[in-house]
């Protein structure tokens, strides 16, 4: 019979295992005595705070990793723990600020426990990046919240069934609702069924396509119809699946009304410009002497038989149309207006491409721009009809004068003396001499005088007309019938 003895098991030194575990820990380990002096410090602590074990052991904790502004509060709390035996917080992780050897700030999570007479120990993990990420997240959340609540756009989010998940402050203001009341409700609870159906149709398109969509929608508010530019964006989970729709609606009513007003105003302006008599234009002569039209109204078609674009392309086309005898006067008038910046006036005529002649009257007001060019804003009026009338009247006057010369008994111009001219007095009978004197005195007062007087061969029509400063025109006609 054999007897087997049990092997002897020797327990490893507990302190050695603990030291190896502490040194191997990824968390920083600190041991301080009851006076607050650091007694132990593992490699992870060196990595976290920058101090080697030889440098840190023997230094006070408050003078190394505690931020300067918090050292007084730390010392007071440490003293209370020693004196009163306060065990609050022991064994539970707490997050506090700390400082690296180079002075940079850290955020650490620390679990502290007591070692009896030997003081306290703590395991510490670096929460700096996590803390910064949380701060960034909080700042981003605050920023997004501020934008959502203060933007003038209505913003909402709905689930796949069209139920509201969120509405912002502008949405609340426009529809006079609260965000809390809207959660779980549908769009049909706010607007008519027809309007809600249109919105729901757009939502479903975005959900099906997974792509954003922007449309113009009209919403009735009492007696008013407002236009909104509405953008819908799919809301997706990390795996890309759509779980809802975010809607951003911007009230475009005022802008569209303003555009309509501006467009109507521009249309009225162009109607006025293009229907104004004659041709409105802007003409400029550069400092180098080069002429050009920067604007020409549609009236140029009637006057010159040319399109506005033709004249803007080449001002010389009009200048070449001016008749030979009027060109010098035109050039002199433009040069004088450019020199004095006084209003420009010109009367002349042109020969159009079809060979017809048109008489024009031009007027404009000049100014000099920053580059030295002189710019005239004005109009050209077609006075051809007026000119033809003038020519017809001149011909009629000539014909009348010729007729008068052939029919008149007397047609002369004499000095304006105190008594009637002798050649006239000889034609009037003695009994009408006084009446002749009355007519003569009216003519001396620079008045037109007409009268029927007795003549030696019958009745006379006597006409007296003031001429110049001191002359009187006399015309006498025989009238049928006895005196």
Coordinates of C-alpha atoms in Angstrom, one line a residue:
X1 CA 0.0 0.0 0.0
X2 CA 1.4 3.2 -1.1
X3 CA 0.9 6.5 0.6
X4 CA 0.8 9.7 -1.5
X5 CA 1.5 12.9 0.3
X6 CA -0.4 16.0 -0.7
X7 CA 1.8 18.6 -2.4
X8 CA 2.7 21.6 -0.3
X9 CA 1.2 24.8 -1.7
X10 CA 3.0 28.0 -0.7
X11 CA 0.9 31.2 -0.9
X12 CA 2.6 34.0 -2.9
X13 CA 3.3 37.2 -1.0
X14 CA 0.1 39.3 -1.1
X15 CA 2.1 42.6 -1.3
X16 CA 4.0 41.5 -4.3
X17 CA 0.9 40.5 -6.3
X18 CA -0.8 43.8 -5.3
X19 CA 2.2 45.8 -6.5
X20 CA 2.3 44.0 -9.8
X21 CA -1.4 44.5 -10.3
X22 CA -1.2 48.2 -9.5
X23 CA 1.7 48.7 -11.9
X24 CA -0.1 46.8 -14.6
X25 CA -3.3 48.7 -14.2
X26 CA -4.4 50.9 -17.1
X27 CA -5.8 53.3 -14.4
X28 CA -3.6 55.7 -12.6
X29 CA -3.0 54.7 -8.9
X30 CA -2.2 57.2 -6.2
X31 CA -1.6 56.5 -2.5
X32 CA -1.4 59.5 -0.1
X33 CA -0.8 59.4 3.6
X34 CA -3.0 61.2 6.2
X35 CA -1.0 64.4 5.8
X36 CA -1.8 64.5 2.1
X37 CA 1.7 63.5 0.9
X38 CA 2.0 61.1 -2.1
X39 CA 3.5 57.8 -1.1
X40 CA 2.9 55.7 -4.2
X41 CA 2.4 56.3 -7.9
X42 CA 2.0 53.8 -10.7
X43 CA 3.2 54.0 -14.4
X44 CA -0.4 54.9 -15.5
X45 CA -0.3 57.9 -13.2
X46 CA 3.0 59.0 -14.7
X47 CA 1.4 58.7 -18.2
X48 CA -1.7 60.7 -17.1
X49 CA 0.0 63.5 -15.1
X50 CA 3.5 63.6 -16.5
X51 CA 5.4 63.1 -13.2
X52 CA 7.7 60.1 -12.7
X53 CA 7.4 58.1 -9.4
X54 CA 10.7 59.4 -8.1
X55 CA 9.7 63.0 -8.8
X56 CA 6.2 62.8 -7.2
X57 CA 6.6 60.6 -4.1
X58 CA 7.0 62.9 -1.1
X59 CA 5.2 65.8 -2.7
X60 CA 1.9 67.1 -1.5
X61 CA -1.1 66.0 -3.6
X62 CA -2.6 69.6 -3.5
X63 CA 0.6 71.1 -4.9
X64 CA 0.8 68.8 -7.9
X65 CA -2.4 67.6 -9.6
X66 CA -5.0 69.9 -7.9
X67 CA -5.7 73.1 -10.0
X68 CA -4.5 76.2 -8.1
X69 CA -8.0 77.7 -7.7
X70 CA -9.3 74.5 -6.0
X71 CA -6.4 73.9 -3.7
X72 CA -7.9 75.7 -0.7
X73 CA -11.2 73.9 -1.0
X74 CA -9.4 70.6 -1.4
X75 CA -7.3 71.2 1.7
X76 CA -10.4 72.1 3.8
X77 CA -12.3 69.0 2.6
X78 CA -9.3 66.7 3.3
X79 CA -9.0 68.2 6.8
X80 CA -12.7 67.6 7.5
X81 CA -12.4 64.0 6.4
X82 CA -9.4 63.4 8.8
X83 CA -11.0 65.2 11.8
X84 CA -14.6 64.1 11.4
X85 CA -14.1 60.8 9.8
X86 CA -16.3 61.8 6.9
X87 CA -16.5 58.8 4.6
X88 CA -18.9 60.4 2.1
X89 CA -18.0 59.6 -1.5
X90 CA -15.5 56.9 -0.6
X91 CA -15.7 53.9 -2.9
X92 CA -17.8 55.8 -5.5
X93 CA -16.4 57.4 -8.7
X94 CA -16.4 61.2 -8.8
X95 CA -15.5 63.5 -11.7
X96 CA -13.2 66.4 -10.8
X97 CA -10.8 68.7 -12.6
X98 CA -7.0 68.1 -12.4
X99 CA -3.8 69.5 -13.8
X100 CA -1.0 68.0 -15.8
X101 CA 2.6 68.7 -15.0
X102 CA 2.8 71.1 -18.0
X103 CA -0.1 73.1 -16.6
X104 CA -2.8 71.8 -19.1
X105 CA -6.2 71.0 -17.6
X106 CA -7.5 67.5 -17.2
X107 CA -10.8 66.0 -16.3
X108 CA -10.5 62.8 -14.3
X109 CA -12.8 60.2 -12.8
X110 CA -11.5 59.2 -9.4
X111 CA -12.6 56.4 -7.0
X112 CA -11.1 57.0 -3.5
X113 CA -11.0 54.6 -0.6
X114 CA -9.4 54.6 2.8
X115 CA -6.3 52.6 4.0
X116 CA -6.9 53.2 7.7
X117 CA -3.8 54.7 9.3
X118 CA -1.9 54.5 6.0
X119 CA -4.2 57.2 4.5
X120 CA -6.1 56.9 1.2
X121 CA -5.7 55.5 -2.3
X122 CA -7.4 56.3 -5.5
X123 CA -7.8 54.8 -9.0
X124 CA -8.1 57.5 -11.6
X125 CA -9.1 57.4 -15.3
X126 CA -8.7 60.2 -17.8
X127 CA -12.1 61.7 -18.8
X128 CA -10.7 64.8 -20.5
X129 CA -11.6 63.8 -24.1
X130 CA -15.0 62.5 -22.9
X131 CA -15.6 65.7 -21.0
X132 CA -14.6 67.8 -24.0
X133 CA -16.8 65.8 -26.3
X134 CA -19.7 66.2 -23.9
X135 CA -19.0 70.0 -23.8
X136 CA -18.9 70.1 -27.6
X137 CA -22.1 68.1 -27.8
X138 CA -23.7 70.4 -25.3
X139 CA -22.6 73.5 -27.2
X140 CA -23.8 72.0 -30.4
X141 CA -27.1 71.1 -28.8
X142 CA -27.4 74.7 -27.4
X143 CA -26.6 76.2 -30.8
X144 CA -29.0 73.9 -32.7
X145 CA -31.7 74.7 -30.1
X146 CA -31.1 78.4 -30.5
X147 CA -31.3 78.2 -34.3
X148 CA -34.4 76.1 -34.2
X149 CA -36.2 78.3 -31.8
X150 CA -35.2 81.7 -33.2
X151 CA -35.2 81.1 -36.9
X152 CA -38.0 82.6 -38.9
X153 CA -38.5 79.3 -40.8
X154 CA -41.1 76.8 -39.5
X155 CA -39.3 73.5 -38.8
X156 CA -40.9 70.2 -37.8
X157 CA -40.2 66.5 -37.8
X158 CA -42.7 63.7 -38.4
X159 CA -42.5 59.9 -38.3
X160 CA -43.3 57.6 -41.1
X161 CA -47.0 57.7 -40.3
X162 CA -47.1 61.5 -40.5
X163 CA -47.2 62.1 -36.7
X164 CA -45.3 65.0 -35.3
X165 CA -42.1 64.4 -33.4
X166 CA -41.1 68.0 -33.0
X167 CA -42.0 71.6 -34.0
X168 CA -39.9 74.7 -33.4
X169 CA -40.8 78.1 -31.9
X170 CA -41.8 79.7 -35.3
X171 CA -44.2 76.8 -35.9
X172 CA -45.7 77.4 -32.5
X173 CA -46.1 81.1 -33.3
X174 CA -47.6 80.7 -36.7
X175 CA -50.1 78.0 -35.8
X176 CA -50.7 79.2 -32.2
X177 CA -49.9 75.8 -30.8
X178 CA -47.3 74.4 -28.3
X179 CA -44.6 71.8 -29.2
X180 CA -45.8 69.5 -26.4
X181 CA -49.4 69.5 -27.8
X182 CA -48.2 68.8 -31.3
X183 CA -46.3 65.6 -30.5
X184 CA -48.2 62.6 -31.8
X185 CA -50.7 64.7 -33.8
X186 CA -51.0 64.8 -37.6
X187 CA -50.9 67.8 -40.1
X188 CA -54.6 67.3 -40.7
X189 CA -55.3 68.5 -37.1
X190 CA -54.1 72.0 -38.1
X191 CA -55.0 72.6 -41.8
X192 CA -57.7 71.5 -44.2
X193 CA -57.8 67.9 -45.4
X194 CA -56.9 69.0 -49.0
X195 CA -53.8 71.0 -47.8
X196 CA -52.7 68.2 -45.5
X197 CA -53.1 65.7 -48.3
X198 CA -50.7 67.7 -50.5
X199 CA -48.1 67.8 -47.7
X200 CA -48.5 64.1 -46.9
X201 CA -48.0 63.3 -50.6
X202 CA -44.6 65.2 -50.6
X203 CA -43.6 63.5 -47.3
X204 CA -44.3 60.0 -48.9
X205 CA -42.2 60.9 -51.9
X206 CA -39.2 61.9 -49.7
X207 CA -39.6 58.7 -47.6
X208 CA -39.8 56.5 -50.7
X209 CA -36.8 58.2 -52.5
X210 CA -34.7 58.9 -49.5
X211 CA -33.8 62.3 -51.1
X212 CA -34.6 65.8 -50.2
X213 CA -37.3 67.8 -52.1
X214 CA -38.1 71.5 -52.3
X215 CA -41.5 72.7 -53.5
X216 CA -43.6 75.9 -53.3
X217 CA -46.8 75.4 -51.2
X218 CA -49.7 77.7 -50.4
X219 CA -51.3 77.7 -47.0
X220 CA -54.5 79.6 -46.2
X221 CA -54.6 81.8 -43.2
X222 CA -58.0 83.3 -42.9
X223 CA -58.6 85.4 -46.0
X224 CA -55.0 85.4 -46.9
X225 CA -53.0 82.9 -48.9
X226 CA -49.3 82.6 -48.0
X227 CA -46.6 81.1 -50.2
X228 CA -44.0 78.9 -48.5
X229 CA -40.8 77.4 -49.9
X230 CA -40.9 74.0 -48.3
X231 CA -37.9 71.7 -48.1
X232 CA -38.3 68.2 -46.9
X233 CA -35.3 66.1 -45.8
X234 CA -35.4 62.4 -44.9
X235 CA -34.4 61.5 -41.3
X236 CA -32.3 58.4 -41.2
X237 CA -30.9 55.9 -38.6
X238 CA -27.2 55.1 -38.6
X239 CA -27.9 52.1 -40.9
X240 CA -29.4 54.5 -43.5
X241 CA -33.1 53.5 -43.0
X242 CA -35.6 56.4 -43.0
X243 CA -37.5 56.9 -39.8
X244 CA -39.1 60.2 -40.6
X245 CA -39.1 63.6 -42.4
X246 CA -37.8 66.9 -41.4
X247 CA -39.7 69.9 -42.9
X248 CA -38.3 73.4 -43.3
X249 CA -40.9 76.0 -44.5
X250 CA -39.8 79.6 -45.3
X251 CA -42.5 82.2 -45.7
X252 CA -41.9 83.6 -49.2
X253 CA -45.1 85.6 -49.4
X254 CA -43.7 89.1 -49.0
X255 CA -40.7 88.5 -51.3
X256 CA -43.0 87.2 -54.0
X257 CA -45.4 90.1 -53.6
X258 CA -42.5 92.6 -53.7
X259 CA -41.2 90.9 -56.8
X260 CA -44.7 91.2 -58.3
X261 CA -44.9 94.9 -57.4
X262 CA -41.4 95.5 -58.8
X263 CA -42.3 93.6 -62.0
X264 CA -45.5 95.6 -62.4
X265 CA -43.6 98.8 -61.8
X266 CA -41.0 97.9 -64.3
X267 CA -43.7 97.0 -66.8
X268 CA -45.4 100.4 -66.3
X269 CA -42.1 102.1 -66.7
X270 CA -41.3 100.4 -70.0
X271 CA -44.8 100.9 -71.2
X272 CA -44.4 104.6 -70.4
X273 CA -41.0 104.8 -72.0
X274 CA -41.9 102.9 -75.2
X275 CA -45.2 104.7 -75.6
X276 CA -43.9 108.1 -75.0
X277 CA -43.8 110.3 -78.2
X278 CA -40.5 110.3 -79.9
X279 CA -37.4 108.5 -78.8
X280 CA -36.0 108.5 -75.3
X281 CA -32.3 107.9 -75.1
X282 CA -29.0 108.1 -73.2
X283 CA -26.1 109.3 -75.3
X284 CA -22.5 109.5 -74.2
X285 CA -19.3 110.9 -75.6
X286 CA -16.2 109.5 -74.0
X287 CA -13.2 111.6 -73.1
X288 CA -11.6 110.3 -76.2
X289 CA -14.5 111.6 -78.3
X290 CA -16.1 108.2 -79.0
X291 CA -19.9 108.5 -79.2
X292 CA -22.4 105.8 -78.2
X293 CA -26.0 105.2 -77.1
X294 CA -26.3 103.3 -73.8
X295 CA -30.1 103.2 -74.0
X296 CA -32.6 103.8 -76.8
X297 CA -36.4 103.4 -76.5
X298 CA -38.7 101.7 -79.1
X299 CA -39.6 105.1 -80.5
X300 CA -36.5 104.9 -82.7
X301 CA -38.3 102.4 -84.9
X302 CA -40.9 105.1 -85.9
X303 CA -38.3 107.9 -86.3
X304 CA -35.3 106.1 -87.9
X305 CA -36.8 102.7 -89.1
X306 CA -34.1 101.1 -86.9
X307 CA -34.2 98.7 -83.9
X308 CA -32.9 100.0 -80.5
X309 CA -30.1 97.3 -80.7
X310 CA -28.9 98.8 -84.0
X311 CA -28.3 102.2 -82.4
X312 CA -26.8 100.8 -79.2
X313 CA -24.4 98.8 -81.4
X314 CA -23.4 101.9 -83.5
X315 CA -24.4 105.5 -82.8
X316 CA -22.7 106.4 -86.1
X317 CA -25.8 105.1 -87.9
X318 CA -27.8 108.1 -86.7
X319 CA -25.0 110.6 -87.2
X320 CA -24.7 109.5 -90.8
X321 CA -28.4 110.1 -91.4
X322 CA -28.2 113.8 -90.6
X323 CA -28.6 115.9 -93.7
X324 CA -25.4 117.7 -94.9
X325 CA -26.6 121.2 -94.1
X326 CA -27.5 120.3 -90.5
X327 CA -24.4 118.2 -89.5
X328 CA -22.2 121.2 -88.6
X329 CA -24.9 122.6 -86.4
X330 CA -25.4 119.3 -84.7
X331 CA -21.7 118.9 -84.0
X332 CA -21.4 122.5 -82.7
X333 CA -24.4 122.1 -80.4
X334 CA -23.1 118.8 -78.9
X335 CA -19.6 120.2 -78.3
X336 CA -21.0 123.4 -76.7
X337 CA -23.3 121.4 -74.4
X338 CA -20.4 119.1 -73.4
X339 CA -18.2 122.1 -72.6
X340 CA -20.8 124.0 -70.5
X341 CA -22.9 121.1 -69.3
X342 CA -25.9 123.3 -70.3
X343 CA -29.0 121.6 -71.7
X344 CA -28.7 120.6 -75.4
X345 CA -31.3 121.7 -78.0
X346 CA -31.1 121.0 -81.7
X347 CA -33.4 121.2 -84.7
X348 CA -32.5 119.4 -87.9
X349 CA -33.4 116.7 -90.3
X350 CA -32.3 113.2 -91.3
X351 CA -32.7 111.0 -94.3
X352 CA -33.9 107.5 -93.4
X353 CA -32.7 104.3 -95.0
X354 CA -35.9 104.3 -97.1
X355 CA -35.0 107.8 -98.5
X356 CA -37.7 109.7 -96.6
X357 CA -36.8 112.9 -94.8
X358 CA -37.8 113.5 -91.1
X359 CA -37.4 116.8 -89.3
X360 CA -36.4 116.3 -85.6
X361 CA -36.2 118.3 -82.4
X362 CA -33.8 117.1 -79.8
X363 CA -33.5 118.1 -76.1
X364 CA -31.5 116.6 -73.3
X365 CA -29.6 117.4 -70.0
X366 CA -25.9 116.5 -69.7
X367 CA -23.8 115.4 -66.8
X368 CA -20.1 114.3 -66.5
X369 CA -19.4 110.9 -65.0
X370 CA -16.4 109.9 -62.9
X371 CA -14.5 108.6 -66.0
X372 CA -14.7 112.0 -67.7
X373 CA -17.4 111.0 -70.3
X374 CA -20.3 113.4 -70.9
X375 CA -23.7 111.7 -70.7
X376 CA -27.0 113.2 -72.1
X377 CA -30.4 111.9 -71.0
X378 CA -33.1 113.2 -73.3
X379 CA -35.5 112.7 -76.2
X380 CA -35.8 113.2 -79.9
X381 CA -39.2 114.3 -81.2
X382 CA -40.3 113.8 -84.8
X383 CA -41.6 117.2 -85.9
X384 CA -42.0 116.3 -89.5
X385 CA -45.8 117.0 -89.5
X386 CA -45.2 120.3 -87.8
X387 CA -42.5 121.2 -90.3
X388 CA -44.8 120.3 -93.2
X389 CA -47.5 122.5 -91.6
X390 CA -45.0 125.3 -91.3
X391 CA -44.0 124.9 -94.9
X392 CA -47.7 124.9 -96.0
X393 CA -48.4 128.0 -93.9
X394 CA -45.4 129.7 -95.3
X395 CA -46.6 128.9 -98.9
X396 CA -50.1 130.0 -98.0
X397 CA -48.7 133.3 -96.6
X398 CA -46.7 133.8 -99.8
X399 CA -49.7 133.1 -101.9
X400 CA -51.9 135.4 -99.8
X401 CA -49.3 138.2 -100.0
X402 CA -49.2 137.7 -103.8
X403 CA -52.9 137.9 -103.9
X404 CA -53.1 140.9 -101.7
X405 CA -50.5 142.6 -103.9
X406 CA -52.6 142.0 -107.0
X407 CA -55.9 142.9 -105.4
X408 CA -55.0 145.8 -103.1
X409 CA -55.6 149.4 -104.1
X410 CA -52.7 150.3 -101.8
X411 CA -50.1 148.2 -100.0
X412 CA -47.2 150.1 -98.5
X413 CA -45.2 150.4 -95.3
X414 CA -44.6 154.0 -94.1
X415 CA -43.0 155.7 -91.1
X416 CA -45.2 156.0 -88.0
X417 CA -45.8 159.8 -88.2
X418 CA -48.4 161.8 -86.1
X419 CA -50.8 162.0 -89.1
X420 CA -52.0 159.5 -91.6
X421 CA -49.7 159.0 -94.6
X422 CA -50.6 161.2 -97.5
X423 CA -51.0 158.3 -99.9
X424 CA -53.7 156.9 -97.6
X425 CA -55.4 160.2 -96.8
X426 CA -55.8 160.9 -100.6
X427 CA -58.0 157.8 -101.0
X428 CA -60.4 158.7 -98.2
X429 CA -63.2 161.2 -98.6
X430 CA -63.3 164.3 -96.5
X431 CA -66.2 163.1 -94.3
X432 CA -64.3 160.0 -93.2
X433 CA -61.0 161.7 -92.5
X434 CA -61.8 161.8 -88.7
X435 CA -62.5 158.1 -88.7
X436 CA -59.1 157.6 -90.5
X437 CA -57.4 159.6 -87.8
X438 CA -58.9 157.3 -85.2
X439 CA -57.6 154.2 -87.0
X440 CA -54.2 155.8 -87.4
X441 CA -54.0 156.6 -83.6
X442 CA -54.7 152.9 -82.8
X443 CA -51.9 151.9 -85.1
X444 CA -49.6 154.3 -83.3
X445 CA -50.5 152.6 -80.1
X446 CA -49.1 149.4 -81.7
X447 CA -52.6 148.0 -82.2
X448 CA -54.1 146.3 -85.3
X449 CA -56.7 148.6 -86.8
X450 CA -59.3 147.8 -89.4
X451 CA -62.1 149.9 -90.7
X452 CA -64.4 150.6 -93.7
X453 CA -64.2 154.1 -95.0
X454 CA -65.6 156.1 -97.9
X455 CA -63.4 156.4 -100.9
X456 CA -63.6 158.5 -104.0
X457 CA -64.5 155.4 -106.1
X458 CA -66.6 153.6 -103.5
X459 CA -66.1 152.0 -100.1
X460 CA -62.5 151.1 -98.9
X461 CA -61.4 148.4 -96.4
X462 CA -58.4 149.9 -94.6
X463 CA -56.0 147.7 -92.6
X464 CA -53.2 149.2 -90.5
X465 CA -50.5 147.0 -89.0
X466 CA -47.6 148.0 -86.7
X467 CA -44.3 147.0 -88.3
X468 CA -41.0 147.0 -86.5
X469 CA -40.4 149.8 -84.0
X470 CA -41.7 152.8 -85.9
X471 CA -43.4 151.8 -89.1
X472 CA -47.0 151.0 -90.0
X473 CA -48.2 148.7 -92.8
X474 CA -51.1 150.0 -94.9
X475 CA -53.4 147.8 -97.1
X476 CA -56.5 149.1 -98.8
X477 CA -59.1 147.1 -100.8
X478 CA -62.1 148.3 -102.9
X479 CA -65.4 146.9 -101.7
X480 CA -68.4 146.4 -104.0
X481 CA -71.3 148.9 -103.6
X482 CA -71.6 152.7 -103.6
X483 CA -70.0 154.8 -100.9

